[in-house]
Amino acid sequence: MAESTIDQHPLMGWEKPDLDLSKADWRSSSGGQGDVQIAFVEGFIAMRNSGHPESPSLIFTPAEWGAFVSGAREGEFDLT
């Protein structure tokens, strides 16, 4: 079985810093009841699962976040 691209180049294109999220101000759109939280840290947007805050967070640049939000508003991720 051939190696995946991820195995061959795990950090290719990864230009985001290792952010200290220990004091991040995490926010939830549902008043703390949702599964996803975001925080704005050092010019980046971090996203985590509130049910497992110790798990790794996803880090987005402002451009990536903007594309994600635009896609969500346009229904790009609707599963129905």
Backbone atoms as SQL, in Angstrom:
CREATE TABLE atoms (id INTEGER PRIMARY KEY, chain TEXT, resi INTEGER, resn TEXT, atom TEXT, x REAL, y REAL, z REAL);
INSERT INTO atoms VALUES
  (1, 'A', 1, 'MET', 'N', 0.850, -1.182, 0.000),
  (2, 'A', 1, 'MET', 'CA', 0.000, 0.000, 0.000),
  (3, 'A', 1, 'MET', 'C', 0.891, 1.239, 0.000),
  (4, 'A', 2, 'ALA', 'N', 0.608, 2.198, -0.856),
  (5, 'A', 2, 'ALA', 'CA', 1.410, 3.415, -0.956),
  (6, 'A', 2, 'ALA', 'C', 1.178, 4.310, 0.256),
  (7, 'A', 3, 'GLU', 'N', 2.233, 5.055, 0.614),
  (8, 'A', 3, 'GLU', 'CA', 2.106, 5.990, 1.724),
  (9, 'A', 3, 'GLU', 'C', 1.219, 7.153, 1.298),
  (10, 'A', 4, 'SER', 'N', 0.468, 7.675, 2.252),
  (11, 'A', 4, 'SER', 'CA', -0.368, 8.828, 1.933),
  (12, 'A', 4, 'SER', 'C', 0.490, 10.086, 1.868),
  (13, 'A', 5, 'THR', 'N', -0.043, 11.121, 1.254),
  (14, 'A', 5, 'THR', 'CA', 0.658, 12.396, 1.180),
  (15, 'A', 5, 'THR', 'C', 0.912, 12.940, 2.578),
  (16, 'A', 6, 'ILE', 'N', -0.032, 12.711, 3.478),
  (17, 'A', 6, 'ILE', 'CA', 0.123, 13.193, 4.857),
  (18, 'A', 6, 'ILE', 'C', 1.328, 12.533, 5.509),
  (19, 'A', 7, 'ASP', 'N', 1.510, 11.237, 5.281),
  (20, 'A', 7, 'ASP', 'CA', 2.654, 10.547, 5.863),
  (21, 'A', 7, 'ASP', 'C', 3.971, 11.050, 5.278),
  (22, 'A', 8, 'GLN', 'N', 3.956, 11.393, 4.002),
  (23, 'A', 8, 'GLN', 'CA', 5.179, 11.825, 3.339),
  (24, 'A', 8, 'GLN', 'C', 5.556, 13.259, 3.700),
  (25, 'A', 9, 'HIS', 'N', 4.567, 14.131, 3.858),
  (26, 'A', 9, 'HIS', 'CA', 4.808, 15.547, 4.108),
  (27, 'A', 9, 'HIS', 'C', 3.872, 16.065, 5.201),
  (28, 'A', 10, 'PRO', 'N', 4.049, 15.640, 6.440),
  (29, 'A', 10, 'PRO', 'CA', 3.076, 15.979, 7.474),
  (30, 'A', 10, 'PRO', 'C', 2.955, 17.466, 7.768),
  (31, 'A', 11, 'LEU', 'N', 3.981, 18.285, 7.490),
  (32, 'A', 11, 'LEU', 'CA', 3.911, 19.702, 7.821),
  (33, 'A', 11, 'LEU', 'C', 3.965, 20.597, 6.594),
  (34, 'A', 12, 'MET', 'N', 3.871, 20.032, 5.408),
  (35, 'A', 12, 'MET', 'CA', 3.948, 20.836, 4.201),
  (36, 'A', 12, 'MET', 'C', 2.818, 21.861, 4.190),
  (37, 'A', 13, 'GLY', 'N', 3.176, 23.129, 4.034),
  (38, 'A', 13, 'GLY', 'CA', 2.187, 24.191, 4.000),
  (39, 'A', 13, 'GLY', 'C', 1.740, 24.673, 5.371),
  (40, 'A', 14, 'TRP', 'N', 2.236, 24.085, 6.413),
  (41, 'A', 14, 'TRP', 'CA', 1.838, 24.460, 7.774),
  (42, 'A', 14, 'TRP', 'C', 2.721, 25.596, 8.245),
  (43, 'A', 15, 'GLU', 'N', 2.173, 26.800, 8.244),
  (44, 'A', 15, 'GLU', 'CA', 2.939, 27.980, 8.629),
  (45, 'A', 15, 'GLU', 'C', 2.302, 28.681, 9.817),
  (46, 'A', 16, 'LYS', 'N', 1.644, 27.932, 10.664),
  (47, 'A', 16, 'LYS', 'CA', 0.967, 28.508, 11.811),
  (48, 'A', 16, 'LYS', 'C', 1.794, 28.246, 13.064),
  (49, 'A', 17, 'PRO', 'N', 1.806, 29.221, 13.974),
  (50, 'A', 17, 'PRO', 'CA', 2.615, 29.055, 15.181),
  (51, 'A', 17, 'PRO', 'C', 1.998, 28.077, 16.166),
  (52, 'A', 18, 'ASP', 'N', 2.823, 27.611, 17.068),
  (53, 'A', 18, 'ASP', 'CA', 2.348, 26.788, 18.177),
  (54, 'A', 18, 'ASP', 'C', 1.835, 27.756, 19.238),
  (55, 'A', 19, 'LEU', 'N', 0.542, 28.027, 19.232),
  (56, 'A', 19, 'LEU', 'CA', -0.051, 29.033, 20.116),
  (57, 'A', 19, 'LEU', 'C', -0.244, 28.520, 21.529),
  (58, 'A', 20, 'ASP', 'N', -0.077, 29.412, 22.503),
  (59, 'A', 20, 'ASP', 'CA', -0.383, 29.088, 23.892),
  (60, 'A', 20, 'ASP', 'C', -1.865, 29.373, 24.108),
  (61, 'A', 21, 'LEU', 'N', -2.667, 28.330, 24.194),
  (62, 'A', 21, 'LEU', 'CA', -4.114, 28.481, 24.341),
  (63, 'A', 21, 'LEU', 'C', -4.582, 28.351, 25.789),
  (64, 'A', 22, 'SER', 'N', -3.627, 28.260, 26.714),
  (65, 'A', 22, 'SER', 'CA', -3.986, 28.025, 28.120),
  (66, 'A', 22, 'SER', 'C', -4.805, 29.163, 28.727),
  (67, 'A', 23, 'LYS', 'N', -4.649, 30.387, 28.231),
  (68, 'A', 23, 'LYS', 'CA', -5.404, 31.520, 28.780),
  (69, 'A', 23, 'LYS', 'C', -6.357, 32.113, 27.747),
  (70, 'A', 24, 'ALA', 'N', -6.673, 31.340, 26.719),
  (71, 'A', 24, 'ALA', 'CA', -7.569, 31.822, 25.668),
  (72, 'A', 24, 'ALA', 'C', -8.967, 32.042, 26.218),
  (73, 'A', 25, 'ASP', 'N', -9.664, 33.028, 25.674),
  (74, 'A', 25, 'ASP', 'CA', -11.049, 33.326, 26.037),
  (75, 'A', 25, 'ASP', 'C', -11.947, 32.566, 25.071),
  (76, 'A', 26, 'TRP', 'N', -12.317, 31.342, 25.448),
  (77, 'A', 26, 'TRP', 'CA', -13.110, 30.469, 24.586),
  (78, 'A', 26, 'TRP', 'C', -14.563, 30.905, 24.590),
  (79, 'A', 27, 'ARG', 'N', -15.179, 30.941, 23.398),
  (80, 'A', 27, 'ARG', 'CA', -16.565, 31.372, 23.255),
  (81, 'A', 27, 'ARG', 'C', -17.376, 30.321, 22.512),
  (82, 'A', 28, 'SER', 'N', -18.625, 30.225, 22.917),
  (83, 'A', 28, 'SER', 'CA', -19.557, 29.302, 22.272),
  (84, 'A', 28, 'SER', 'C', -20.765, 30.096, 21.803),
  (85, 'A', 29, 'SER', 'N', -21.250, 29.800, 20.611),
  (86, 'A', 29, 'SER', 'CA', -22.404, 30.535, 20.084),
  (87, 'A', 29, 'SER', 'C', -23.688, 30.184, 20.812),
  (88, 'A', 30, 'SER', 'N', -23.695, 29.103, 21.548),
  (89, 'A', 30, 'SER', 'CA', -24.928, 28.674, 22.224),
  (90, 'A', 30, 'SER', 'C', -24.868, 28.907, 23.726),
  (91, 'A', 31, 'GLY', 'N', -24.173, 29.929, 24.151),
  (92, 'A', 31, 'GLY', 'CA', -24.118, 30.244, 25.571),
  (93, 'A', 31, 'GLY', 'C', -23.436, 29.178, 26.403),
  (94, 'A', 32, 'GLY', 'N', -22.468, 28.498, 25.826),
  (95, 'A', 32, 'GLY', 'CA', -21.731, 27.483, 26.556),
  (96, 'A', 32, 'GLY', 'C', -22.320, 26.096, 26.450),
  (97, 'A', 33, 'GLN', 'N', -23.404, 25.933, 25.709),
  (98, 'A', 33, 'GLN', 'CA', -24.053, 24.630, 25.606),
  (99, 'A', 33, 'GLN', 'C', -23.643, 23.841, 24.366),
  (100, 'A', 34, 'GLY', 'N', -22.933, 24.474, 23.437),
  (101, 'A', 34, 'GLY', 'CA', -22.568, 23.806, 22.188),
  (102, 'A', 34, 'GLY', 'C', -21.324, 22.955, 22.313),
  (103, 'A', 35, 'ASP', 'N', -21.042, 22.233, 21.267),
  (104, 'A', 35, 'ASP', 'CA', -19.875, 21.361, 21.240),
  (105, 'A', 35, 'ASP', 'C', -18.624, 22.048, 20.729),
  (106, 'A', 36, 'VAL', 'N', -18.785, 23.164, 20.031),
  (107, 'A', 36, 'VAL', 'CA', -17.648, 23.849, 19.421),
  (108, 'A', 36, 'VAL', 'C', -17.442, 25.196, 20.083),
  (109, 'A', 37, 'GLN', 'N', -16.182, 25.493, 20.376),
  (110, 'A', 37, 'GLN', 'CA', -15.822, 26.789, 20.934),
  (111, 'A', 37, 'GLN', 'C', -14.716, 27.383, 20.074),
  (112, 'A', 38, 'ILE', 'N', -14.690, 28.725, 20.007),
  (113, 'A', 38, 'ILE', 'CA', -13.613, 29.390, 19.299),
  (114, 'A', 38, 'ILE', 'C', -12.959, 30.420, 20.205),
  (115, 'A', 39, 'ALA', 'N', -11.715, 30.751, 19.877),
  (116, 'A', 39, 'ALA', 'CA', -10.968, 31.783, 20.599),
  (117, 'A', 39, 'ALA', 'C', -10.104, 32.517, 19.584),
  (118, 'A', 40, 'PHE', 'N', -9.954, 33.824, 19.784),
  (119, 'A', 40, 'PHE', 'CA', -9.100, 34.641, 18.936),
  (120, 'A', 40, 'PHE', 'C', -7.793, 34.852, 19.689),
  (121, 'A', 41, 'VAL', 'N', -6.698, 34.317, 19.131),
  (122, 'A', 41, 'VAL', 'CA', -5.406, 34.332, 19.819),
  (123, 'A', 41, 'VAL', 'C', -4.298, 34.746, 18.848),
  (124, 'A', 42, 'GLU', 'N', -3.629, 35.825, 19.169),
  (125, 'A', 42, 'GLU', 'CA', -2.449, 36.277, 18.415),
  (126, 'A', 42, 'GLU', 'C', -2.702, 36.368, 16.908),
  (127, 'A', 43, 'GLY', 'N', -3.889, 36.841, 16.510),
  (128, 'A', 43, 'GLY', 'CA', -4.198, 37.007, 15.102),
  (129, 'A', 43, 'GLY', 'C', -4.700, 35.748, 14.411),
  (130, 'A', 44, 'PHE', 'N', -4.887, 34.685, 15.135),
  (131, 'A', 44, 'PHE', 'CA', -5.404, 33.434, 14.593),
  (132, 'A', 44, 'PHE', 'C', -6.721, 33.094, 15.282),
  (133, 'A', 45, 'ILE', 'N', -7.453, 32.147, 14.710),
  (134, 'A', 45, 'ILE', 'CA', -8.698, 31.675, 15.304),
  (135, 'A', 45, 'ILE', 'C', -8.499, 30.200, 15.652),
  (136, 'A', 46, 'ALA', 'N', -8.725, 29.870, 16.916),
  (137, 'A', 46, 'ALA', 'CA', -8.598, 28.484, 17.381),
  (138, 'A', 46, 'ALA', 'C', -10.002, 27.923, 17.580),
  (139, 'A', 47, 'MET', 'N', -10.181, 26.649, 17.249),
  (140, 'A', 47, 'MET', 'CA', -11.469, 25.980, 17.421),
  (141, 'A', 47, 'MET', 'C', -11.234, 24.674, 18.177),
  (142, 'A', 48, 'ARG', 'N', -12.090, 24.398, 19.150),
  (143, 'A', 48, 'ARG', 'CA', -11.949, 23.150, 19.903),
  (144, 'A', 48, 'ARG', 'C', -13.307, 22.549, 20.221),
  (145, 'A', 49, 'ASN', 'N', -13.282, 21.296, 20.628),
  (146, 'A', 49, 'ASN', 'CA', -14.464, 20.579, 21.084),
  (147, 'A', 49, 'ASN', 'C', -14.595, 20.859, 22.572),
  (148, 'A', 50, 'SER', 'N', -15.687, 21.514, 22.972),
  (149, 'A', 50, 'SER', 'CA', -15.840, 21.873, 24.387),
  (150, 'A', 50, 'SER', 'C', -15.984, 20.654, 25.283),
  (151, 'A', 51, 'GLY', 'N', -16.439, 19.532, 24.724),
  (152, 'A', 51, 'GLY', 'CA', -16.579, 18.312, 25.513),
  (153, 'A', 51, 'GLY', 'C', -15.242, 17.653, 25.813),
  (154, 'A', 52, 'HIS', 'N', -14.224, 17.997, 25.034),
  (155, 'A', 52, 'HIS', 'CA', -12.874, 17.458, 25.205),
  (156, 'A', 52, 'HIS', 'C', -11.850, 18.577, 25.022),
  (157, 'A', 53, 'PRO', 'N', -11.845, 19.562, 25.913),
  (158, 'A', 53, 'PRO', 'CA', -10.967, 20.727, 25.731),
  (159, 'A', 53, 'PRO', 'C', -9.476, 20.395, 25.749),
  (160, 'A', 54, 'GLU', 'N', -9.116, 19.236, 26.247),
  (161, 'A', 54, 'GLU', 'CA', -7.703, 18.842, 26.287),
  (162, 'A', 54, 'GLU', 'C', -7.225, 18.314, 24.931),
  (163, 'A', 55, 'SER', 'N', -8.154, 18.030, 24.027),
  (164, 'A', 55, 'SER', 'CA', -7.805, 17.546, 22.688),
  (165, 'A', 55, 'SER', 'C', -7.192, 18.679, 21.876),
  (166, 'A', 56, 'PRO', 'N', -6.471, 18.352, 20.824),
  (167, 'A', 56, 'PRO', 'CA', -5.866, 19.400, 19.989),
  (168, 'A', 56, 'PRO', 'C', -6.925, 20.329, 19.397),
  (169, 'A', 57, 'SER', 'N', -6.552, 21.584, 19.254),
  (170, 'A', 57, 'SER', 'CA', -7.425, 22.580, 18.644),
  (171, 'A', 57, 'SER', 'C', -7.036, 22.774, 17.189),
  (172, 'A', 58, 'LEU', 'N', -8.004, 23.136, 16.373),
  (173, 'A', 58, 'LEU', 'CA', -7.730, 23.510, 14.998),
  (174, 'A', 58, 'LEU', 'C', -7.370, 24.985, 14.985),
  (175, 'A', 59, 'ILE', 'N', -6.385, 25.357, 14.186),
  (176, 'A', 59, 'ILE', 'CA', -5.944, 26.740, 14.095),
  (177, 'A', 59, 'ILE', 'C', -6.188, 27.237, 12.675),
  (178, 'A', 60, 'PHE', 'N', -6.850, 28.393, 12.549),
  (179, 'A', 60, 'PHE', 'CA', -7.172, 28.982, 11.262),
  (180, 'A', 60, 'PHE', 'C', -6.545, 30.359, 11.142),
  (181, 'A', 61, 'THR', 'N', -6.097, 30.714, 9.945),
  (182, 'A', 61, 'THR', 'CA', -5.719, 32.096, 9.658),
  (183, 'A', 61, 'THR', 'C', -7.020, 32.871, 9.467),
  (184, 'A', 62, 'PRO', 'N', -6.972, 34.208, 9.519),
  (185, 'A', 62, 'PRO', 'CA', -8.198, 34.970, 9.259),
  (186, 'A', 62, 'PRO', 'C', -8.801, 34.666, 7.883),
  (187, 'A', 63, 'ALA', 'N', -7.979, 34.469, 6.863),
  (188, 'A', 63, 'ALA', 'CA', -8.493, 34.148, 5.523),
  (189, 'A', 63, 'ALA', 'C', -9.179, 32.791, 5.509),
  (190, 'A', 64, 'GLU', 'N', -8.591, 31.802, 6.166),
  (191, 'A', 64, 'GLU', 'CA', -9.202, 30.474, 6.246),
  (192, 'A', 64, 'GLU', 'C', -10.523, 30.535, 6.999),
  (193, 'A', 65, 'TRP', 'N', -10.545, 31.278, 8.102),
  (194, 'A', 65, 'TRP', 'CA', -11.757, 31.407, 8.897),
  (195, 'A', 65, 'TRP', 'C', -12.854, 32.079, 8.075),
  (196, 'A', 66, 'GLY', 'N', -12.492, 33.139, 7.346),
  (197, 'A', 66, 'GLY', 'CA', -13.451, 33.833, 6.503),
  (198, 'A', 66, 'GLY', 'C', -14.049, 32.917, 5.448),
  (199, 'A', 67, 'ALA', 'N', -13.211, 32.089, 4.832),
  (200, 'A', 67, 'ALA', 'CA', -13.694, 31.139, 3.826),
  (201, 'A', 67, 'ALA', 'C', -14.619, 30.108, 4.459),
  (202, 'A', 68, 'PHE', 'N', -14.285, 29.638, 5.646),
  (203, 'A', 68, 'PHE', 'CA', -15.120, 28.669, 6.362),
  (204, 'A', 68, 'PHE', 'C', -16.491, 29.272, 6.694),
  (205, 'A', 69, 'VAL', 'N', -16.490, 30.474, 7.258),
  (206, 'A', 69, 'VAL', 'CA', -17.747, 31.127, 7.638),
  (207, 'A', 69, 'VAL', 'C', -18.594, 31.401, 6.401),
  (208, 'A', 70, 'SER', 'N', -17.979, 31.873, 5.323),
  (209, 'A', 70, 'SER', 'CA', -18.721, 32.124, 4.080),
  (210, 'A', 70, 'SER', 'C', -19.344, 30.841, 3.547),
  (211, 'A', 71, 'GLY', 'N', -18.572, 29.765, 3.561),
  (212, 'A', 71, 'GLY', 'CA', -19.087, 28.481, 3.105),
  (213, 'A', 71, 'GLY', 'C', -20.252, 27.994, 3.946),
  (214, 'A', 72, 'ALA', 'N', -20.137, 28.178, 5.261),
  (215, 'A', 72, 'ALA', 'CA', -21.225, 27.762, 6.154),
  (216, 'A', 72, 'ALA', 'C', -22.481, 28.578, 5.889),
  (217, 'A', 73, 'ARG', 'N', -22.322, 29.865, 5.694),
  (218, 'A', 73, 'ARG', 'CA', -23.484, 30.736, 5.424),
  (219, 'A', 73, 'ARG', 'C', -24.158, 30.373, 4.108),
  (220, 'A', 74, 'GLU', 'N', -23.381, 29.929, 3.149),
  (221, 'A', 74, 'GLU', 'CA', -23.909, 29.578, 1.819),
  (222, 'A', 74, 'GLU', 'C', -24.424, 28.145, 1.760),
  (223, 'A', 75, 'GLY', 'N', -24.336, 27.399, 2.866),
  (224, 'A', 75, 'GLY', 'CA', -24.858, 26.041, 2.915),
  (225, 'A', 75, 'GLY', 'C', -23.906, 24.979, 2.390),
  (226, 'A', 76, 'GLU', 'N', -22.649, 25.339, 2.211),
  (227, 'A', 76, 'GLU', 'CA', -21.664, 24.399, 1.669),
  (228, 'A', 76, 'GLU', 'C', -21.532, 23.119, 2.491),
  (229, 'A', 77, 'PHE', 'N', -21.786, 23.203, 3.782),
  (230, 'A', 77, 'PHE', 'CA', -21.570, 22.045, 4.655),
  (231, 'A', 77, 'PHE', 'C', -22.874, 21.384, 5.090),
  (232, 'A', 78, 'ASP', 'N', -24.011, 21.814, 4.536),
  (233, 'A', 78, 'ASP', 'CA', -25.297, 21.214, 4.885),
  (234, 'A', 78, 'ASP', 'C', -25.302, 19.746, 4.475),
  (235, 'A', 79, 'LEU', 'N', -25.707, 18.885, 5.374),
  (236, 'A', 79, 'LEU', 'CA', -25.713, 17.454, 5.118),
  (237, 'A', 79, 'LEU', 'C', -27.083, 16.936, 4.672),
  (238, 'A', 80, 'THR', 'N', -28.080, 17.801, 4.667),
  (239, 'A', 80, 'THR', 'CA', -29.430, 17.361, 4.294),
  (240, 'A', 80, 'THR', 'C', -29.735, 17.632, 2.846);
